[in-house]
PDB file of C-alpha atoms and ligand atoms in Angstrom:
ATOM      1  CA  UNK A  18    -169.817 -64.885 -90.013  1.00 82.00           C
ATOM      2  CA  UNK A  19    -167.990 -63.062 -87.718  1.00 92.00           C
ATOM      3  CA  UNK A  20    -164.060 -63.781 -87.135  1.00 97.00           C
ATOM      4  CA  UNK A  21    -162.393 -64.315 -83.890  1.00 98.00           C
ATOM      5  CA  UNK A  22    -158.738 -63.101 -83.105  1.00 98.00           C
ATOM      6  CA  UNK A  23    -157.340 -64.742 -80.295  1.00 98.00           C
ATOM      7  CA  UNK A  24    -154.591 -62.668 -78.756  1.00 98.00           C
ATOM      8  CA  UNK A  25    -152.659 -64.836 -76.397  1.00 99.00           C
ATOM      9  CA  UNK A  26    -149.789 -63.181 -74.154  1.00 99.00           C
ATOM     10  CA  UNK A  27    -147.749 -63.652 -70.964  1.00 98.00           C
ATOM     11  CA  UNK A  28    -146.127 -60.669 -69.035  1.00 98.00           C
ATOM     12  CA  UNK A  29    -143.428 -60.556 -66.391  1.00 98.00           C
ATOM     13  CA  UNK A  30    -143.610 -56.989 -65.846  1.00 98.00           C
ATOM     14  CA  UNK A  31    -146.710 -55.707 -67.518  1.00 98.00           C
ATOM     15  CA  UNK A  32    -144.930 -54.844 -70.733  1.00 98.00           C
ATOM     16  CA  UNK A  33    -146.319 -57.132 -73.239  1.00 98.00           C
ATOM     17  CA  UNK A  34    -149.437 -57.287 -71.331  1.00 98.00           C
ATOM     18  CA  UNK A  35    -149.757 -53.821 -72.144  1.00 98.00           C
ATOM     19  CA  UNK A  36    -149.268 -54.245 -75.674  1.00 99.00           C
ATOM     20  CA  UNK A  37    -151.773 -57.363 -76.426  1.00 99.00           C
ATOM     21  CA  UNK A  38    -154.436 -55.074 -74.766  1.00 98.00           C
ATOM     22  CA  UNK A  39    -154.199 -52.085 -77.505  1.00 98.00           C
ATOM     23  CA  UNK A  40    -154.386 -54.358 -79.720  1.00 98.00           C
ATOM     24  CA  UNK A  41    -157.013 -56.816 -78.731  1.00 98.00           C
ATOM     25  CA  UNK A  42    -159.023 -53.321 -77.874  1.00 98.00           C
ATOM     26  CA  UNK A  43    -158.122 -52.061 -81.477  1.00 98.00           C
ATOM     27  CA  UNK A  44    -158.873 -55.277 -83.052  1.00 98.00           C
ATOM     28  CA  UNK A  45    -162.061 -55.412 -81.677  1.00 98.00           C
ATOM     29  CA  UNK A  46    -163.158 -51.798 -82.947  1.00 97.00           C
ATOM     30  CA  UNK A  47    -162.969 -53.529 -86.296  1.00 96.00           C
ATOM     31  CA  UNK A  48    -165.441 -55.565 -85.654  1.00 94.00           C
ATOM     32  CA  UNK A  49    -164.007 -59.272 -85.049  1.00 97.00           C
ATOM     33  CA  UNK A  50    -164.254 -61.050 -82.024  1.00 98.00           C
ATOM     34  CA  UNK A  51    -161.738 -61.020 -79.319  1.00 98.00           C
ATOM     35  CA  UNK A  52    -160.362 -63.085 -77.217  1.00 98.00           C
ATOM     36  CA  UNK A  53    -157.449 -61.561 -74.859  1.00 98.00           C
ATOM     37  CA  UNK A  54    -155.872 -65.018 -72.678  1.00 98.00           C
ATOM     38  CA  UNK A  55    -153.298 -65.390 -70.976  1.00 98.00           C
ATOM     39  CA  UNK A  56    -151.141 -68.346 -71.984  1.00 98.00           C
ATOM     40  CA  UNK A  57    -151.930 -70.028 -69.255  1.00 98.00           C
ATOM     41  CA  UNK A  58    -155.294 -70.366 -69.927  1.00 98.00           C
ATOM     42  CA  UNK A  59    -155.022 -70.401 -74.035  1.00 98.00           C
ATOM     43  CA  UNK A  60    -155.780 -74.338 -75.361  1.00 98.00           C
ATOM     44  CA  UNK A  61    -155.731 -76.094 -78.209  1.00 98.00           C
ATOM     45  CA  UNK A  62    -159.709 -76.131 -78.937  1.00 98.00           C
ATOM     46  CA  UNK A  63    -159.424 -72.335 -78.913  1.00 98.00           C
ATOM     47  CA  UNK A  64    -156.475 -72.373 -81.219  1.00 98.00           C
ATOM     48  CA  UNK A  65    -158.556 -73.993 -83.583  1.00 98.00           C
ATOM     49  CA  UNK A  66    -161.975 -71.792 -82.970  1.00 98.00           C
ATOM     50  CA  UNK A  67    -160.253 -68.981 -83.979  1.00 98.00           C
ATOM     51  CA  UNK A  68    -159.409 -67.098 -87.509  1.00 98.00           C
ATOM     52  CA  UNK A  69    -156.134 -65.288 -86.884  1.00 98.00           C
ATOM     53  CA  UNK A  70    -153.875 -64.894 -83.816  1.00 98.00           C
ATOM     54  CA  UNK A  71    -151.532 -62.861 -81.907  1.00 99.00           C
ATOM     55  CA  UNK A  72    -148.672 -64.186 -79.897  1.00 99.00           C
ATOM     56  CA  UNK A  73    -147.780 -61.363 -77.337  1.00 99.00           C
ATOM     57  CA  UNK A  74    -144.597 -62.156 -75.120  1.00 99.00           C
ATOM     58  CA  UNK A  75    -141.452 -61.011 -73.441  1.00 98.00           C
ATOM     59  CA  UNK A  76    -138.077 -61.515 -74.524  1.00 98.00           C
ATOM     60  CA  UNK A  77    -136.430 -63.460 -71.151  1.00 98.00           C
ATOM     61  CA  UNK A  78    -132.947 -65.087 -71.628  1.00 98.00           C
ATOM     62  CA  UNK A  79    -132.902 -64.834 -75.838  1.00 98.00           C
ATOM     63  CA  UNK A  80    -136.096 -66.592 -75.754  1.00 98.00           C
ATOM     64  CA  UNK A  81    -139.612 -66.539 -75.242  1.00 98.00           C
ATOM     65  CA  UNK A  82    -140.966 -66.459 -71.879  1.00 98.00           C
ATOM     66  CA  UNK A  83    -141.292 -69.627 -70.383  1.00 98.00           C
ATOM     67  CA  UNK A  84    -145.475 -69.637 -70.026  1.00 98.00           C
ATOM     68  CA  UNK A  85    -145.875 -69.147 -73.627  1.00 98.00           C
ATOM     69  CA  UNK A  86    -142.921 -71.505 -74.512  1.00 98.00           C
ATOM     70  CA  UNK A  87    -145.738 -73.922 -72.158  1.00 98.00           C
ATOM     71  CA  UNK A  88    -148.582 -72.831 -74.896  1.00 99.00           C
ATOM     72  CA  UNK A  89    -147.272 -73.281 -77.295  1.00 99.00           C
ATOM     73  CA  UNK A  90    -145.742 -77.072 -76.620  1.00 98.00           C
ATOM     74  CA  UNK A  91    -149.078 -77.688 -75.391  1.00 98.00           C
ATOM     75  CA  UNK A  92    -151.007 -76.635 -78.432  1.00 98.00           C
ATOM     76  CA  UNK A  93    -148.238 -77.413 -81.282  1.00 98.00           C
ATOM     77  CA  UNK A  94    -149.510 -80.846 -82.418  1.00 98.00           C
ATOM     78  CA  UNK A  95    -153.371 -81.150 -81.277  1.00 98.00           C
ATOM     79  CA  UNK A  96    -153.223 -78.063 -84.445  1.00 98.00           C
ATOM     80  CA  UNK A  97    -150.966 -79.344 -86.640  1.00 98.00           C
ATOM     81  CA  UNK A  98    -152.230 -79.449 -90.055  1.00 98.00           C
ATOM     82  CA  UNK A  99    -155.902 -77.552 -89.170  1.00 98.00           C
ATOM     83  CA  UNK A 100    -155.074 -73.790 -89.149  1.00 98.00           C
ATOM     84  CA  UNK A 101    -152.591 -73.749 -92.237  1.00 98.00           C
ATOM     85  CA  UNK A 102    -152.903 -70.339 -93.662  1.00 97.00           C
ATOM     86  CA  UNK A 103    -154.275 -68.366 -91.191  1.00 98.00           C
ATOM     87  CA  UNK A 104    -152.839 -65.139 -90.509  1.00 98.00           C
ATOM     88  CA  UNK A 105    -150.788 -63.850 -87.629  1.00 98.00           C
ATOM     89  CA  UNK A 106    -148.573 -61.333 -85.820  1.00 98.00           C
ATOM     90  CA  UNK A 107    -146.095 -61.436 -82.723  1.00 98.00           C
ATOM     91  CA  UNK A 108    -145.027 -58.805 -80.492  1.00 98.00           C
ATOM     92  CA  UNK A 109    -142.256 -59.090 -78.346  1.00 99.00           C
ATOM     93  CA  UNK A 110    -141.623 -56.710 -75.351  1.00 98.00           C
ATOM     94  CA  UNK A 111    -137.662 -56.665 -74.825  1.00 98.00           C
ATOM     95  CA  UNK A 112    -134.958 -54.724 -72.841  1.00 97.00           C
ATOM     96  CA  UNK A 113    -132.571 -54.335 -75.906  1.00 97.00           C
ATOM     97  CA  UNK A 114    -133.252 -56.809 -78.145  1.00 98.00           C
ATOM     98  CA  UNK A 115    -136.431 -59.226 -78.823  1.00 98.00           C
ATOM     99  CA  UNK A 116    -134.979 -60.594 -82.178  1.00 98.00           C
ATOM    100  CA  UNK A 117    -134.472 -64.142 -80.741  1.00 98.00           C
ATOM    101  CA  UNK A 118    -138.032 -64.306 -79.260  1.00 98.00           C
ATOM    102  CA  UNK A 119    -139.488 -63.007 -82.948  1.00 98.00           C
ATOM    103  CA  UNK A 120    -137.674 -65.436 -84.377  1.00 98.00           C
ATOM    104  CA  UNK A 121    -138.657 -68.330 -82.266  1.00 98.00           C
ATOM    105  CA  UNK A 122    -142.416 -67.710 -82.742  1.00 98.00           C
ATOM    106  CA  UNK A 123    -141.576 -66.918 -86.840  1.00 98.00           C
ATOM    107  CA  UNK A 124    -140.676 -70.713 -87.023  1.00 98.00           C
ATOM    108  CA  UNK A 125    -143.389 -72.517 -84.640  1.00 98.00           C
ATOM    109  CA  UNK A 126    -145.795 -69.871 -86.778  1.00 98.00           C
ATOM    110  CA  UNK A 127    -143.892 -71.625 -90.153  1.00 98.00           C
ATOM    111  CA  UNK A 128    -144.369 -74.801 -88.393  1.00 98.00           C
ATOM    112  CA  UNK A 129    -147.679 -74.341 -88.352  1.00 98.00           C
ATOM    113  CA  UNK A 130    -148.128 -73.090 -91.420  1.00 98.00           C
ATOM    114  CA  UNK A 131    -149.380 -70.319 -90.650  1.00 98.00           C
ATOM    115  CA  UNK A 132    -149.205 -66.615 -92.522  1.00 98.00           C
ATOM    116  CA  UNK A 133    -147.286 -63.763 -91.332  1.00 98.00           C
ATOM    117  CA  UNK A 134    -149.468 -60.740 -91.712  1.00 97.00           C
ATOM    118  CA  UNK A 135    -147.150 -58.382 -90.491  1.00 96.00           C
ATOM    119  CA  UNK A 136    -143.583 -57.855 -89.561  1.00 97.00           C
ATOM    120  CA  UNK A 137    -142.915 -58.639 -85.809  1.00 98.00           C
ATOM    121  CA  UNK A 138    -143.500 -55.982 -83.416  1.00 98.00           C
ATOM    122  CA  UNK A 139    -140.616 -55.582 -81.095  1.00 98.00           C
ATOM    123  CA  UNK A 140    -140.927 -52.606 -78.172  1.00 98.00           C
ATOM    124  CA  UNK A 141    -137.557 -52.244 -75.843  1.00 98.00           C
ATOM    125  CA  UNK A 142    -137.969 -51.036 -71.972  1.00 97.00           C
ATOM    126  CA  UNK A 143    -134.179 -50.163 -71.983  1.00 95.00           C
ATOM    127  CA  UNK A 144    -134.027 -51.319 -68.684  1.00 94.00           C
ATOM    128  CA  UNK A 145    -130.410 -52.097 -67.443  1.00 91.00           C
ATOM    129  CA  UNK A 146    -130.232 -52.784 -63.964  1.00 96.00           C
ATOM    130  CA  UNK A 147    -131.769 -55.780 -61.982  1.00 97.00           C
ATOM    131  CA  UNK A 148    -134.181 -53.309 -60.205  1.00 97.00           C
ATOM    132  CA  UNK A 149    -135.426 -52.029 -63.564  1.00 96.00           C
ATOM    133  CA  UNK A 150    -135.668 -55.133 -64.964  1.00 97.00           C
ATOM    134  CA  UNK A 151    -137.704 -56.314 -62.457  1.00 97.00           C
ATOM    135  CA  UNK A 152    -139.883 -53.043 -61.896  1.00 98.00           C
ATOM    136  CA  UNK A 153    -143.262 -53.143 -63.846  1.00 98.00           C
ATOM    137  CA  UNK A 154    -143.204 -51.712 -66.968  1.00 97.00           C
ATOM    138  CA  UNK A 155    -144.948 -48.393 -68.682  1.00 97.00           C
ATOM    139  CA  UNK A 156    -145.377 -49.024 -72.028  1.00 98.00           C
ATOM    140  CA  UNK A 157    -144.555 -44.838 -74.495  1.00 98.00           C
ATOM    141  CA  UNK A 158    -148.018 -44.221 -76.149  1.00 98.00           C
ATOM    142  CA  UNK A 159    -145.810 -43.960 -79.466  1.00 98.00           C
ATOM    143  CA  UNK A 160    -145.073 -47.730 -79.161  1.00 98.00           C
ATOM    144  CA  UNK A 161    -148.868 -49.025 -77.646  1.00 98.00           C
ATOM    145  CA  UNK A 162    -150.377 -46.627 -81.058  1.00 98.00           C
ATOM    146  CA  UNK A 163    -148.243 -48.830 -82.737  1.00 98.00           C
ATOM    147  CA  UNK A 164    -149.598 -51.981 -81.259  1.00 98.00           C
ATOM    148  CA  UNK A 165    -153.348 -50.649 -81.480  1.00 98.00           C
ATOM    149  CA  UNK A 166    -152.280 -49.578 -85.771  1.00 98.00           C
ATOM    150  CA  UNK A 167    -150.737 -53.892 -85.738  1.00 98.00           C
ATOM    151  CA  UNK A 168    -154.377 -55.154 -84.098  1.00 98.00           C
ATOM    152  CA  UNK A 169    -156.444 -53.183 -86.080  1.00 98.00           C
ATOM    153  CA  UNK A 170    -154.948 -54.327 -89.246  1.00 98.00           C
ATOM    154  CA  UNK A 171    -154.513 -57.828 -88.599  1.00 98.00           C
ATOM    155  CA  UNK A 172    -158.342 -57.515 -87.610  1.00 98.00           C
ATOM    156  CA  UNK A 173    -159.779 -55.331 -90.564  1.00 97.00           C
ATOM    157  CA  UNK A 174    -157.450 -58.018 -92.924  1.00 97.00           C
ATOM    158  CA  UNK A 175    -159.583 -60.789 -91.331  1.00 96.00           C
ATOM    159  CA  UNK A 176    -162.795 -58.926 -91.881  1.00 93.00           C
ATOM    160  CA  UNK A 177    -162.336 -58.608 -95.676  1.00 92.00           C
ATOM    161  CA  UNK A 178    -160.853 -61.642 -95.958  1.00 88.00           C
ATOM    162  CA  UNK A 179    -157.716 -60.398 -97.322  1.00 90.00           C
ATOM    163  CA  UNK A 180    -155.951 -63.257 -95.270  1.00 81.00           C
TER     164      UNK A 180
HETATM  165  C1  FMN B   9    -134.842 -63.256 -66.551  1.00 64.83           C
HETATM  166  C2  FMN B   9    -134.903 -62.168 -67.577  1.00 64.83           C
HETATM  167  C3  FMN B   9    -134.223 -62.350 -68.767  1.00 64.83           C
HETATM  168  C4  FMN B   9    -134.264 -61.353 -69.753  1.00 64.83           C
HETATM  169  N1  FMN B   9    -133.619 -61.575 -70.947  1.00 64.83           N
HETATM  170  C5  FMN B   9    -133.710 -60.642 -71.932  1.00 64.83           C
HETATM  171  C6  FMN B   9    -133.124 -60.897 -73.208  1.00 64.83           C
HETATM  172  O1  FMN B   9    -132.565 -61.953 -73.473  1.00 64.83           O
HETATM  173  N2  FMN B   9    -133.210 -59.919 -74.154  1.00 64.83           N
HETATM  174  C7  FMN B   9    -133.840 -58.723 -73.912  1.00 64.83           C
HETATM  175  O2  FMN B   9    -133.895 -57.872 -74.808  1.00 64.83           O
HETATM  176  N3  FMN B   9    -134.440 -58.469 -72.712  1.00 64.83           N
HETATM  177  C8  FMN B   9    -134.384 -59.397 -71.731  1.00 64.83           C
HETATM  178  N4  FMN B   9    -135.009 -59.170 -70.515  1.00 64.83           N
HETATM  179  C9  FMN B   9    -135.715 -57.904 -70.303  1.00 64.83           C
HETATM  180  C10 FMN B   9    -137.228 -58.036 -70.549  1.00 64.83           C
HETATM  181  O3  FMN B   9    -137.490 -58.502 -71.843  1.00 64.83           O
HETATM  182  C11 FMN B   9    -137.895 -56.678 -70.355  1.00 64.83           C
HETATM  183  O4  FMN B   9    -137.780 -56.318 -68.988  1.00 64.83           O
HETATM  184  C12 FMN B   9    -139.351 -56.630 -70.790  1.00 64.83           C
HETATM  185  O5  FMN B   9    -139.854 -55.351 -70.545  1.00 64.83           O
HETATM  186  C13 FMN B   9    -140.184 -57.658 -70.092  1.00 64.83           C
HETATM  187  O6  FMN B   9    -141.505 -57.620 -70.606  1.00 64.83           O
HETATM  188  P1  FMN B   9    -142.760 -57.696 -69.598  1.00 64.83           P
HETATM  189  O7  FMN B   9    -142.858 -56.352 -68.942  1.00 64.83           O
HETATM  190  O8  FMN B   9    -143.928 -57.990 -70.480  1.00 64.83           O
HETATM  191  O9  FMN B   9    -142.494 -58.785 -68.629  1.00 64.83           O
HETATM  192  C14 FMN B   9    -134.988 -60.147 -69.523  1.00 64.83           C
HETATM  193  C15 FMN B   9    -135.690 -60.002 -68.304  1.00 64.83           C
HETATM  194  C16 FMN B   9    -135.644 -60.988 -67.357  1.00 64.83           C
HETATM  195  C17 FMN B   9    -136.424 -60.814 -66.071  1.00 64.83           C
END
């Protein structure tokens, strides 16, 4: 049967939008189904119809971005306890740092039980000023090759069922 990914992301600036695109597009050259949503629109029944995830954010204020902070507390216990061991990865778009963010979706992802299938994928914009923070965001093709390399893994994992 085929597996579904679900890659959900939100995006201030177009940074981590950027990056859950190459690697929903990646993931789905390997053959799963994808589903790309926004938080916003991401819900528990679609938690649970999927096979593996992605959790695609920005890094805002050491933390993760409020509308995925909003997924997540809306999805955290309708799935508790019914996708324990599935696998997943997170990538965090960041000015200088994303660690916090990472680390905040590593323990909901532990909470859930889930399985880390890949080390968290952090990509800096090195913007300093308020104008370049808030300016959208171009994403190196060095750093979006690696986010295509982290979807089509996660993806080809799922197809053999090495997860
Ligand atoms: C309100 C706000 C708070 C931020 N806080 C952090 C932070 O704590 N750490 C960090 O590395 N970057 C921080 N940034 C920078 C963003 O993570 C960076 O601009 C990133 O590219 C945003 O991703 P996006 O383009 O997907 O929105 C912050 C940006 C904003 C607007």
């Amino acid at each position: 049967m085929t597996k579904t990914l679900l890659v959900v992301w939100h995006s201030n600036t177009g940074g981590a939008r950027a990056m859950a695109e190459a690697a929903a597009t990646a993931a789905a050259e390997q053959g799963v189904r994808v589903r790309l949503l926004h938080a916003g629109d991401a819900a528990p029944d679609l938690v649970l119809q999927a096979d593996g995830y992605i959790f695609a954010t920005p890094e805002t204020l050491a933390a993760i971005a409020g509308p995925m902070k909003d997924f997540f507390d809306r999805c955290y216990y309708p799935v508790l306890g019914r996708i324990e061991g599935r696998p997943y990865a997170a990538m965090v778009c960041a000015g200088s740092d994303g660690s916090s963010a990472a680390r905040q979706i590593a323990r909901i992802a532990t909470g859930w039980r889930l399985r880390e299938a890949a080390q968290p994928l952090i990509v800096c914009t090195r913007a300093q000023t308020p104008e370049a923070i808030l300016a959208p965001k171009t994403i190196a093709a060095e750093a979006l090759a690696r986010c295509a390399e982290l979807g089509a893994t996660l993806a080809a994992g799922m197809e053999i069922g090495a997860f």
